Coordinates of N, CA and C in Angstrom, one line a residue:
M18 N 27.0 12.9 -11.2 CA 25.6 13.3 -11.0 C 25.4 14.8 -11.2
D19 N 24.5 15.3 -12.1 CA 24.4 16.7 -12.3 C 23.5 17.4 -11.2
A20 N 23.4 18.7 -11.3 CA 22.7 19.5 -10.3 C 21.2 19.1 -10.3
A21 N 20.6 18.9 -11.4 CA 19.2 18.5 -11.5 C 19.0 17.2 -10.7
A22 N 19.8 16.2 -11.0 CA 19.7 14.9 -10.3 C 19.9 15.0 -8.8
L23 N 20.8 15.9 -8.4 CA 21.0 16.1 -6.9 C 19.8 16.7 -6.3
I24 N 19.2 17.7 -7.0 CA 18.0 18.4 -6.4 C 16.9 17.4 -6.3
K25 N 16.7 16.5 -7.3 CA 15.7 15.5 -7.3 C 15.9 14.5 -6.2
L26 N 17.1 14.1 -6.0 CA 17.4 13.2 -4.9 C 17.1 13.8 -3.6
A27 N 17.5 15.1 -3.4 CA 17.2 15.8 -2.1 C 15.7 15.9 -1.9
A28 N 15.0 16.2 -2.9 CA 13.5 16.3 -2.7 C 12.9 14.9 -2.3
V29 N 13.4 13.8 -2.9 CA 12.8 12.5 -2.6 C 13.2 12.1 -1.2
L30 N 14.5 12.4 -0.8 CA 14.9 12.1 0.6 C 14.2 12.9 1.6
S31 N 13.9 14.1 1.3 CA 13.2 15.0 2.3 C 11.8 14.5 2.5
I32 N 11.1 14.1 1.4 CA 9.8 13.5 1.5 C 9.8 12.2 2.3
C33 N 10.8 11.4 2.1 CA 10.9 10.1 2.8 C 11.1 10.4 4.3
L34 N 11.9 11.4 4.7 CA 12.1 11.8 6.1 C 10.8 12.3 6.7
I35 N 10.0 13.1 6.0 CA 8.7 13.6 6.5 C 7.8 12.4 6.7
V36 N 7.7 11.5 5.8 CA 6.8 10.3 6.0 C 7.2 9.4 7.1
V37 N 8.6 9.2 7.3 CA 9.1 8.5 8.4 C 8.6 9.1 9.7
S38 N 8.7 10.4 9.8 CA 8.3 11.1 11.0 C 6.8 10.9 11.3
I39 N 6.0 10.9 10.2 CA 4.5 10.6 10.4 C 4.4 9.2 10.9
G40 N 5.1 8.2 10.3 CA 5.0 6.9 10.8 C 5.4 6.7 12.2
L41 N 6.4 7.5 12.7 CA 6.9 7.4 14.1 C 5.8 7.8 15.1
R42 N 4.8 8.6 14.6 CA 3.8 9.0 15.5 C 2.5 8.2 15.4
A43 N 2.5 7.2 14.4 CA 1.3 6.4 14.1 C 1.5 5.0 14.6
R44 N 0.3 4.3 14.8 CA 0.3 2.9 15.1 C -0.1 2.2 13.8
P45 N 0.4 0.9 13.7 CA 0.0 0.2 12.5 C -1.5 0.1 12.2
A46 N -2.2 0.0 13.3 CA -3.7 -0.1 13.2 C -4.3 1.2 12.6
D47 N -3.6 2.3 12.7 CA -4.1 3.6 12.1 C -4.3 3.5 10.6
A48 N -3.4 2.7 10.0 CA -3.4 2.7 8.5 C -4.7 2.0 8.0
L49 N -5.3 1.2 8.8 CA -6.5 0.4 8.4 C -7.8 1.0 9.0
V50 N -7.7 2.1 9.6 CA -8.9 2.6 10.4 C -10.1 2.8 9.5
L51 N -9.8 3.4 8.3 CA -11.0 3.6 7.4 C -11.6 2.4 6.8
L52 N -10.8 1.3 6.7 CA -11.4 0.0 6.3 C -12.4 -0.5 7.3
R53 N -12.3 -0.1 8.5 CA -13.2 -0.5 9.5 C -14.5 0.4 9.6
A54 N -14.4 1.4 8.8 CA -15.6 2.4 8.7 C -15.9 2.6 7.2
P55 N -16.4 1.6 6.5 CA -16.6 1.7 5.0 C -17.4 2.8 4.5
A56 N -18.4 3.3 5.3 CA -19.1 4.5 4.9 C -18.3 5.7 4.8
F57 N -17.4 5.9 5.8 CA -16.5 7.1 5.8 C -15.5 7.0 4.7
A58 N -15.0 5.7 4.5 CA -14.0 5.5 3.5 C -14.6 5.8 2.1
T59 N -15.8 5.3 1.9 CA -16.4 5.5 0.6 C -16.7 7.0 0.3
R60 N -17.2 7.7 1.3 CA -17.4 9.2 1.1 C -16.1 9.9 0.8
A61 N -15.0 9.5 1.6 CA -13.8 10.2 1.4 C -13.2 10.0 0.0
M62 N -13.3 8.7 -0.5 CA -12.8 8.4 -1.8 C -13.7 9.0 -2.9
L63 N -15.0 9.1 -2.7 CA -15.8 9.8 -3.7 C -15.4 11.3 -3.8
A64 N -15.1 11.9 -2.7 CA -14.7 13.3 -2.7 C -13.4 13.4 -3.5
M65 N -12.4 12.6 -3.1 CA -11.1 12.8 -3.7 C -11.0 12.3 -5.1
F66 N -11.6 11.2 -5.5 CA -11.4 10.6 -6.8 C -12.6 10.5 -7.7
V67 N -13.7 11.2 -7.3 CA -14.8 11.3 -8.2 C -15.2 12.8 -8.4
A68 N -15.6 13.4 -7.3 CA -16.0 14.8 -7.3 C -15.0 15.7 -7.9
V69 N -13.7 15.6 -7.4 CA -12.7 16.5 -7.8 C -12.2 16.2 -9.2
P70 N -11.8 15.0 -9.6 CA -11.4 14.8 -11.0 C -12.4 15.1 -12.0
L71 N -13.7 14.8 -11.8 CA -14.7 15.1 -12.8 C -14.8 16.6 -13.0
F72 N -14.8 17.3 -11.9 CA -14.9 18.8 -12.0 C -13.7 19.3 -12.7
V73 N -12.5 18.8 -12.4 CA -11.3 19.2 -13.1 C -11.4 19.0 -14.6
M74 N -11.9 17.9 -15.0 CA -12.0 17.6 -16.5 C -13.0 18.6 -17.1
A75 N -14.1 18.9 -16.4 CA -15.0 19.9 -16.9 C -14.4 21.3 -17.0
V76 N -13.6 21.7 -16.1 CA -12.9 23.0 -16.1 C -11.9 23.0 -17.3
V77 N -11.1 22.0 -17.4 CA -10.1 22.1 -18.5 C -10.7 21.9 -19.9
F78 N -11.9 21.4 -19.9 CA -12.6 21.3 -21.2 C -13.2 22.6 -21.6
V79 N -13.6 23.4 -20.6 CA -14.3 24.7 -20.9 C -13.3 25.8 -21.1
L80 N -12.3 25.9 -20.3 CA -11.3 27.0 -20.3 C -10.3 26.8 -21.4
P81 N -9.8 27.9 -22.0 CA -8.8 27.7 -23.1 C -7.4 27.6 -22.5
L82 N -7.1 26.5 -21.9 CA -5.8 26.2 -21.2 C -4.8 25.6 -22.2
D83 N -3.6 25.8 -21.9 CA -2.5 25.1 -22.6 C -2.6 23.6 -22.3
P84 N -2.4 22.7 -23.4 CA -2.6 21.3 -23.2 C -1.7 20.7 -22.0
A85 N -0.5 21.3 -21.8 CA 0.3 20.8 -20.8 C -0.3 21.1 -19.4
V86 N -0.9 22.3 -19.3 CA -1.6 22.6 -18.1 C -2.8 21.7 -17.8
C87 N -3.5 21.4 -18.9 CA -4.7 20.5 -18.7 C -4.2 19.1 -18.2
A88 N -3.1 18.6 -18.8 CA -2.6 17.3 -18.4 C -2.2 17.3 -16.9
A89 N -1.5 18.4 -16.5 CA -1.0 18.5 -15.2 C -2.2 18.6 -14.2
L90 N -3.2 19.4 -14.5 CA -4.3 19.5 -13.6 C -5.1 18.2 -13.4
I91 N -5.2 17.4 -14.5 CA -5.9 16.1 -14.4 C -5.1 15.1 -13.6
A92 N -3.7 15.1 -13.9 CA -2.9 14.2 -13.2 C -2.9 14.5 -11.7
L93 N -2.9 15.8 -11.3 CA -2.9 16.1 -9.9 C -4.2 15.6 -9.2
S94 N -5.3 15.7 -10.0 CA -6.6 15.3 -9.4 C -6.7 13.9 -9.1
V95 N -5.9 13.0 -9.6 CA -6.0 11.6 -9.3 C -4.7 11.1 -8.6
S96 N -3.9 12.0 -8.1 CA -2.7 11.7 -7.4 C -3.0 11.4 -5.9
P97 N -2.1 10.7 -5.2 CA -2.3 10.5 -3.8 C -2.2 11.9 -3.0
M98 N -2.5 11.8 -1.7 CA -2.2 13.0 -0.9 C -0.8 13.3 -0.9
P99 N -0.4 14.6 -0.9 CA 1.0 14.9 -0.7 C 1.5 14.4 0.7
P100 N 2.7 13.9 0.7 CA 3.2 13.3 2.0 C 3.4 14.4 3.1
I101 N 3.5 15.6 2.7 CA 3.6 16.7 3.8 C 2.2 17.1 4.3
L102 N 1.1 16.5 3.8 CA -0.2 17.0 4.1 C -0.6 16.6 5.5
P103 N -0.3 15.4 6.1 CA -0.8 15.1 7.4 C -0.6 16.2 8.5
N104 N 0.5 16.9 8.4 CA 0.8 17.9 9.4 C -0.3 19.1 9.3
K105 N -0.6 19.4 8.1 CA -1.6 20.4 7.9 C -3.0 19.9 8.3
Q106 N -3.3 18.7 8.1 CA -4.6 18.1 8.4 C -4.7 18.1 10.0
A107 N -3.7 17.8 10.7 CA -3.7 17.8 12.1 C -4.0 19.2 12.6
K108 N -3.5 20.2 12.0 CA -3.8 21.6 12.4 C -5.2 22.0 12.3
V109 N -6.0 21.4 11.4 CA -7.4 21.7 11.3 C -8.3 20.8 12.1
G110 N -7.7 20.0 12.9 CA -8.4 19.2 13.9 C -8.7 17.7 13.5
G111 N -8.0 17.2 12.4 CA -8.2 15.9 12.0 C -7.6 14.9 13.0
D112 N -8.3 13.7 13.2 CA -7.8 12.7 14.1 C -6.6 12.1 13.5
G113 N -5.6 11.7 14.3 CA -4.4 11.1 13.8 C -4.6 9.8 13.0
D114 N -5.5 8.9 13.6 CA -5.8 7.7 12.9 C -6.5 7.9 11.6
Y115 N -7.4 8.9 11.5 CA -8.2 9.2 10.3 C -7.2 9.7 9.2
I116 N -6.3 10.6 9.6 CA -5.3 11.1 8.7 C -4.4 10.1 8.1
I117 N -3.9 9.2 8.9 CA -3.0 8.1 8.4 C -3.8 7.2 7.5
G118 N -5.0 6.8 8.0 CA -5.8 5.9 7.2 C -6.2 6.5 5.8
L119 N -6.4 7.8 5.8 CA -6.7 8.5 4.6 C -5.5 8.5 3.6
Q120 N -4.3 8.7 4.2 CA -3.1 8.7 3.4 C -2.9 7.4 2.7
V121 N -3.0 6.3 3.5 CA -2.8 4.9 3.0 C -3.9 4.6 1.9
L122 N -5.1 4.8 2.3 CA -6.2 4.4 1.3 C -6.2 5.2 0.1
A123 N -5.9 6.5 0.1 CA -5.8 7.4 -1.0 C -4.7 6.9 -2.0
T124 N -3.6 6.5 -1.4 CA -2.5 6.0 -2.2 C -2.8 4.8 -3.0
V125 N -3.5 3.8 -2.3 CA -3.9 2.6 -3.0 C -5.0 2.9 -4.1
V126 N -5.9 3.7 -3.8 CA -7.0 4.0 -4.7 C -6.4 4.8 -5.9
S127 N -5.5 5.7 -5.7 CA -4.9 6.4 -6.8 C -4.2 5.5 -7.8
I128 N -3.6 4.5 -7.3 CA -2.9 3.6 -8.3 C -4.0 2.9 -9.1
A129 N -5.1 2.6 -8.5 CA -6.2 1.9 -9.3 C -6.9 2.8 -10.3
V130 N -7.2 4.0 -9.9 CA -8.1 4.9 -10.7 C -7.3 5.7 -11.7
A131 N -6.0 6.0 -11.4 CA -5.3 6.9 -12.3 C -5.3 6.4 -13.8
P132 N -5.1 5.1 -14.1 CA -5.1 4.6 -15.5 C -6.5 4.9 -16.1
L133 N -7.6 4.7 -15.3 CA -8.9 4.9 -15.8 C -9.2 6.4 -16.2
Y134 N -8.7 7.3 -15.4 CA -8.9 8.7 -15.7 C -8.0 9.1 -16.9
V135 N -6.8 8.6 -16.9 CA -5.9 8.9 -18.1 C -6.6 8.5 -19.4
A136 N -7.2 7.3 -19.4 CA -7.8 6.8 -20.6 C -9.1 7.6 -20.9
L137 N -9.8 8.0 -19.9 CA -11.0 8.8 -20.1 C -10.6 10.2 -20.6
A138 N -9.6 10.8 -20.1 CA -9.2 12.1 -20.6 C -8.7 12.0 -22.0
G139 N -8.1 10.9 -22.4 CA -7.7 10.7 -23.8 C -8.8 10.7 -24.7
E140 N -9.9 10.0 -24.3 CA -11.1 9.9 -25.1 C -11.8 11.3 -25.2
V141 N -11.9 12.0 -24.1 CA -12.6 13.3 -24.1 C -11.9 14.3 -24.9
F142 N -10.5 14.3 -24.9 CA -9.7 15.3 -25.6 C -9.2 14.8 -26.9
G143 N -9.5 13.6 -27.2 CA -9.1 13.0 -28.5 C -7.6 12.8 -28.6
K144 N -6.9 12.4 -27.5 CA -5.5 12.1 -27.5 C -5.2 10.7 -27.2
N145 N -4.2 10.1 -27.8 CA -3.8 8.8 -27.5 C -3.0 8.9 -26.2
T146 N -3.3 8.1 -25.2 CA -2.7 8.1 -23.9 C -2.1 6.8 -23.6
V147 N -1.0 6.8 -22.9 CA -0.3 5.6 -22.4 C 0.0 5.8 -20.9
F148 N -0.4 4.8 -20.1 CA -0.2 4.9 -18.6 C 0.3 3.6 -18.1
S149 N 1.4 3.6 -17.4 CA 1.9 2.4 -16.8 C 1.9 2.6 -15.3
A150 N 1.2 1.6 -14.6 CA 1.1 1.7 -13.1 C 2.4 1.4 -12.4
G151 N 3.3 0.7 -13.1 CA 4.6 0.2 -12.5 C 5.4 1.4 -12.0
P152 N 5.8 2.3 -12.8 CA 6.6 3.4 -12.3 C 5.9 4.2 -11.2
M153 N 4.6 4.4 -11.3 CA 3.9 5.2 -10.3 C 3.9 4.4 -9.0
L154 N 3.7 3.1 -9.0 CA 3.8 2.3 -7.8 C 5.2 2.3 -7.2
K155 N 6.2 2.3 -8.0 CA 7.6 2.3 -7.5 C 7.8 3.6 -6.7
V156 N 7.4 4.8 -7.3 CA 7.6 6.1 -6.7 C 6.8 6.1 -5.3
L157 N 5.6 5.6 -5.3 CA 4.8 5.7 -4.1 C 5.4 4.8 -3.0
L158 N 5.9 3.6 -3.4 CA 6.5 2.7 -2.4 C 7.7 3.4 -1.8
I159 N 8.5 4.1 -2.7 CA 9.8 4.7 -2.2 C 9.5 5.9 -1.3
T160 N 8.5 6.7 -1.7 CA 8.3 8.0 -1.0 C 7.2 7.9 0.1
V161 N 6.4 6.9 0.0 CA 5.3 6.8 1.0 C 5.3 5.4 1.7
G162 N 5.1 4.3 1.0 CA 4.9 3.0 1.6 C 6.0 2.6 2.5
V163 N 7.2 2.5 2.0 CA 8.4 2.0 2.8 C 8.7 3.0 4.0
P164 N 8.8 4.3 3.8 CA 9.1 5.2 5.0 C 8.0 5.1 6.0
L165 N 6.7 5.1 5.6 CA 5.6 5.0 6.6 C 5.7 3.7 7.4
A166 N 5.9 2.6 6.7 CA 6.0 1.3 7.4 C 7.2 1.3 8.3
L167 N 8.3 1.9 7.9 CA 9.5 1.9 8.8 C 9.2 2.7 10.1
G168 N 8.6 3.9 9.9 CA 8.3 4.6 11.1 C 7.3 3.9 12.0
M169 N 6.3 3.2 11.5 CA 5.3 2.5 12.3 C 6.0 1.3 13.0
V170 N 6.9 0.7 12.3 CA 7.6 -0.5 13.0 C 8.4 0.0 14.2
V171 N 9.1 1.1 14.0 CA 9.9 1.7 15.1 C 9.0 2.1 16.3
N172 N 7.8 2.7 15.9 CA 6.9 3.1 17.0 C 6.3 1.9 17.7
R173 N 6.1 0.8 16.9 CA 5.6 -0.4 17.5 C 6.5 -1.1 18.5
F174 N 7.8 -1.2 18.2 CA 8.7 -1.9 19.0 C 9.6 -1.1 19.9
A175 N 9.7 0.2 19.6 CA 10.5 1.1 20.4 C 9.8 2.5 20.5
P176 N 8.7 2.5 21.2 CA 7.9 3.8 21.2 C 8.6 5.0 21.8
G177 N 9.5 4.7 22.8 CA 10.3 5.8 23.4 C 11.2 6.4 22.4
L178 N 11.9 5.6 21.6 CA 12.8 6.1 20.6 C 12.0 6.8 19.5
A179 N 10.8 6.3 19.1 CA 10.0 6.9 18.1 C 9.6 8.3 18.5
A180 N 9.2 8.5 19.8 CA 8.8 9.8 20.3 C 9.9 10.8 20.3
K181 N 11.2 10.3 20.5 CA 12.3 11.2 20.5 C 12.7 11.6 19.1
L182 N 12.5 10.7 18.1 CA 13.0 10.9 16.7 C 12.0 11.6 15.9
A183 N 10.7 11.5 16.2 CA 9.7 12.0 15.3 C 9.8 13.5 15.0
G184 N 10.0 14.3 16.0 CA 10.2 15.8 15.8 C 11.4 16.2 15.0
P185 N 12.6 15.7 15.4 CA 13.8 16.1 14.7 C 13.8 15.6 13.2
V186 N 13.3 14.4 13.0 CA 13.3 13.8 11.7 C 12.3 14.6 10.8
G187 N 11.2 15.0 11.3 CA 10.2 15.8 10.6 C 10.7 17.1 10.2
K188 N 11.4 17.8 11.2 CA 12.0 19.1 10.9 C 13.1 19.1 9.9
L189 N 13.9 18.0 10.0 CA 15.0 17.9 9.0 C 14.4 17.7 7.6
G190 N 13.4 16.9 7.5 CA 12.7 16.6 6.2 C 12.1 17.9 5.6
M191 N 11.4 18.7 6.5 CA 10.8 19.9 6.0 C 11.8 20.9 5.6
A192 N 12.9 21.0 6.3 CA 14.0 22.0 5.9 C 14.6 21.6 4.6
A193 N 14.9 20.3 4.4 CA 15.5 19.8 3.1 C 14.5 20.0 2.0
L194 N 13.2 19.8 2.3 CA 12.2 20.0 1.2 C 12.0 21.4 0.8
A195 N 12.1 22.3 1.8 CA 12.0 23.8 1.5 C 13.2 24.2 0.6
I196 N 14.4 23.7 0.9 CA 15.5 24.1 0.1 C 15.4 23.6 -1.3
A197 N 15.0 22.3 -1.4 CA 14.8 21.7 -2.8 C 13.7 22.4 -3.5
A198 N 12.6 22.8 -2.9 CA 11.5 23.4 -3.6 C 12.0 24.8 -4.1
V199 N 12.7 25.5 -3.3 CA 13.2 26.8 -3.8 C 14.1 26.6 -5.0
L200 N 15.0 25.7 -5.0 CA 15.9 25.4 -6.1 C 15.1 25.0 -7.4
I201 N 14.1 24.1 -7.2 CA 13.3 23.7 -8.3 C 12.5 24.9 -8.9
L202 N 11.9 25.7 -8.0 CA 11.2 26.9 -8.4 C 12.0 27.9 -9.2
V203 N 13.2 28.1 -8.7 CA 14.2 29.0 -9.4 C 14.4 28.5 -10.9
G204 N 14.7 27.2 -10.9 CA 15.0 26.6 -12.2 C 13.9 26.6 -13.2
S205 N 12.6 26.5 -12.7 CA 11.5 26.4 -13.6 C 10.7 27.6 -13.7
W206 N 11.2 28.7 -13.1 CA 10.4 30.0 -13.0 C 9.9 30.5 -14.4
P207 N 10.8 30.5 -15.4 CA 10.3 31.0 -16.7 C 9.1 30.2 -17.2
F208 N 9.0 28.9 -16.9 CA 7.9 28.1 -17.4 C 6.7 28.4 -16.5
V209 N 6.9 28.7 -15.2 CA 5.8 29.0 -14.4 C 5.1 30.3 -14.8
V210 N 6.0 31.3 -15.1 CA 5.4 32.6 -15.6 C 4.7 32.4 -16.9
A211 N 5.2 31.6 -17.8 CA 4.6 31.4 -19.1 C 3.2 30.7 -19.0
A212 N 3.0 30.0 -17.9 CA 1.7 29.2 -17.7 C 0.7 30.0 -16.9
I213 N 1.0 31.2 -16.5 CA 0.1 31.9 -15.6 C -1.1 32.4 -16.4
G214 N -0.9 32.8 -17.6 CA -2.0 33.4 -18.3 C -3.0 32.4 -18.9
N215 N -3.9 32.8 -19.7 CA -4.9 31.9 -20.4 C -5.7 31.1 -19.5
G216 N -6.1 31.7 -18.3 CA -7.0 31.0 -17.5 C -6.5 30.1 -16.5
T217 N -5.2 29.9 -16.4 CA -4.6 28.9 -15.5 C -4.9 29.2 -14.0
L218 N -4.7 30.5 -13.6 CA -5.0 30.8 -12.2 C -6.5 30.7 -11.9
V219 N -7.3 31.1 -12.9 CA -8.8 30.9 -12.7 C -9.1 29.4 -12.5
A220 N -8.5 28.6 -13.3 CA -8.8 27.1 -13.2 C -8.4 26.6 -11.8
V221 N -7.2 27.0 -11.4 CA -6.7 26.5 -10.1 C -7.6 27.0 -8.9
A222 N -8.0 28.3 -9.0 CA -8.9 28.8 -8.0 C -10.2 28.1 -8.0
L223 N -10.8 27.8 -9.1 CA -12.1 27.1 -9.2 C -11.9 25.7 -8.7
I224 N -10.9 25.0 -9.1 CA -10.7 23.6 -8.6 C -10.5 23.6 -7.1
T225 N -9.7 24.5 -6.6 CA -9.4 24.5 -5.2 C -10.6 24.8 -4.3
G226 N -11.4 25.7 -4.8 CA -12.7 26.0 -4.1 C -13.6 24.9 -4.1
W227 N -13.8 24.2 -5.3 CA -14.7 23.1 -5.4 C -14.2 21.9 -4.5
A228 N -12.9 21.7 -4.5 CA -12.3 20.6 -3.8 C -12.5 20.8 -2.3
L229 N -12.3 22.0 -1.8 CA -12.6 22.3 -0.3 C -14.0 22.0 0.0
A230 N -14.9 22.5 -0.9 CA -16.4 22.3 -0.6 C -16.7 20.8 -0.6
A231 N -16.2 20.1 -1.6 CA -16.6 18.6 -1.7 C -16.1 17.9 -0.5
G232 N -14.8 18.1 -0.1 CA -14.3 17.4 1.0 C -15.0 17.7 2.3
H233 N -15.4 19.0 2.5 CA -16.1 19.3 3.7 C -17.5 18.7 3.7
W234 N -18.2 18.7 2.5 CA -19.5 18.1 2.4 C -19.6 16.6 2.7
L235 N -18.5 15.9 2.1 CA -18.5 14.4 2.2 C -17.7 13.9 3.4
G236 N -17.2 14.8 4.2 CA -16.3 14.4 5.3 C -16.9 13.8 6.5
G237 N -18.2 13.7 6.6 CA -18.8 13.1 7.8 C -19.1 14.2 8.9
P238 N -19.6 13.7 10.0 CA -20.1 14.6 11.1 C -19.0 15.3 11.9
D239 N -17.8 14.7 11.9 CA -16.8 15.3 12.8 C -16.1 16.5 12.0
E240 N -16.2 17.6 12.7 CA -15.7 18.9 12.0 C -14.2 18.8 11.7
G241 N -13.4 18.2 12.6 CA -12.0 18.1 12.4 C -11.7 17.2 11.2
N242 N -12.3 16.0 11.1 CA -12.1 15.2 9.9 C -12.7 15.7 8.6
R243 N -13.8 16.5 8.7 CA -14.3 17.2 7.5 C -13.2 18.2 7.0
G244 N -12.6 18.9 7.9 CA -11.5 19.8 7.5 C -10.4 19.1 6.9
A245 N -10.0 17.9 7.5 CA -8.9 17.1 7.0 C -9.1 16.6 5.6
L246 N -10.4 16.2 5.4 CA -10.7 15.7 4.0 C -10.7 16.8 3.0
A247 N -11.2 18.0 3.4 CA -11.3 19.1 2.5 C -9.9 19.5 2.1
V248 N -9.0 19.6 3.1 CA -7.6 19.9 2.8 C -6.9 18.8 1.9
A249 N -7.3 17.6 2.1 CA -6.7 16.5 1.3 C -7.2 16.6 -0.2
C250 N -8.4 17.0 -0.3 CA -9.0 17.2 -1.7 C -8.3 18.4 -2.4
A251 N -8.1 19.4 -1.7 CA -7.6 20.7 -2.3 C -6.1 20.8 -2.5
A252 N -5.4 20.2 -1.6 CA -4.0 20.4 -1.5 C -3.2 19.9 -2.7
R253 N -3.8 19.0 -3.4 CA -3.1 18.5 -4.6 C -3.0 19.5 -5.7
H254 N -3.8 20.5 -5.7 CA -3.8 21.6 -6.6 C -3.2 22.9 -6.0

């Protein structure tokens, strides 16, 4: 196994540990909380998978961006929430059950809408596109679905053990992810520098600002959950 494969494995394992730690703090019922509040669920998904992706497509259509940058920005706009995001959402006052429910629902919706947006982007930009949901589903199950379920099961049947493990497991995952991220950034730095010009930073700033506003606007009456949705919309970029 070469160095690149080892770094990739370390990144995946670190994300799995972070998600397990989230599950250790969550109840199984938390994953379905948004399904019991369809109005909030609809508003959240409109923010994440309608308001943001359509704005991203408008931005990449107008600005003279590299095609690879355009593809990356569009792909990010229809991706699930980053697994490390719930900790940030909690810091802005989001309820734990809302955060977990948003994570689960956004993952499912992402699998459904990503092929549609890929096809739409292909039509808009005149490119032939191919998308297979299978590999994406496999990645999401490995990095989100199974670790989250594992943590919830432990919390359900051994809450005392879950309380003891949640903190150390989360810290270990974050430390491993930080190391992997630094190694990845070092290896890809020339490509990062090459992508900075030609409006890339302007595009990212515009998208992030719009995403924060859309999430806050559609997040409902609770200030903490509005902040959590705003962070969820923006953090992908």
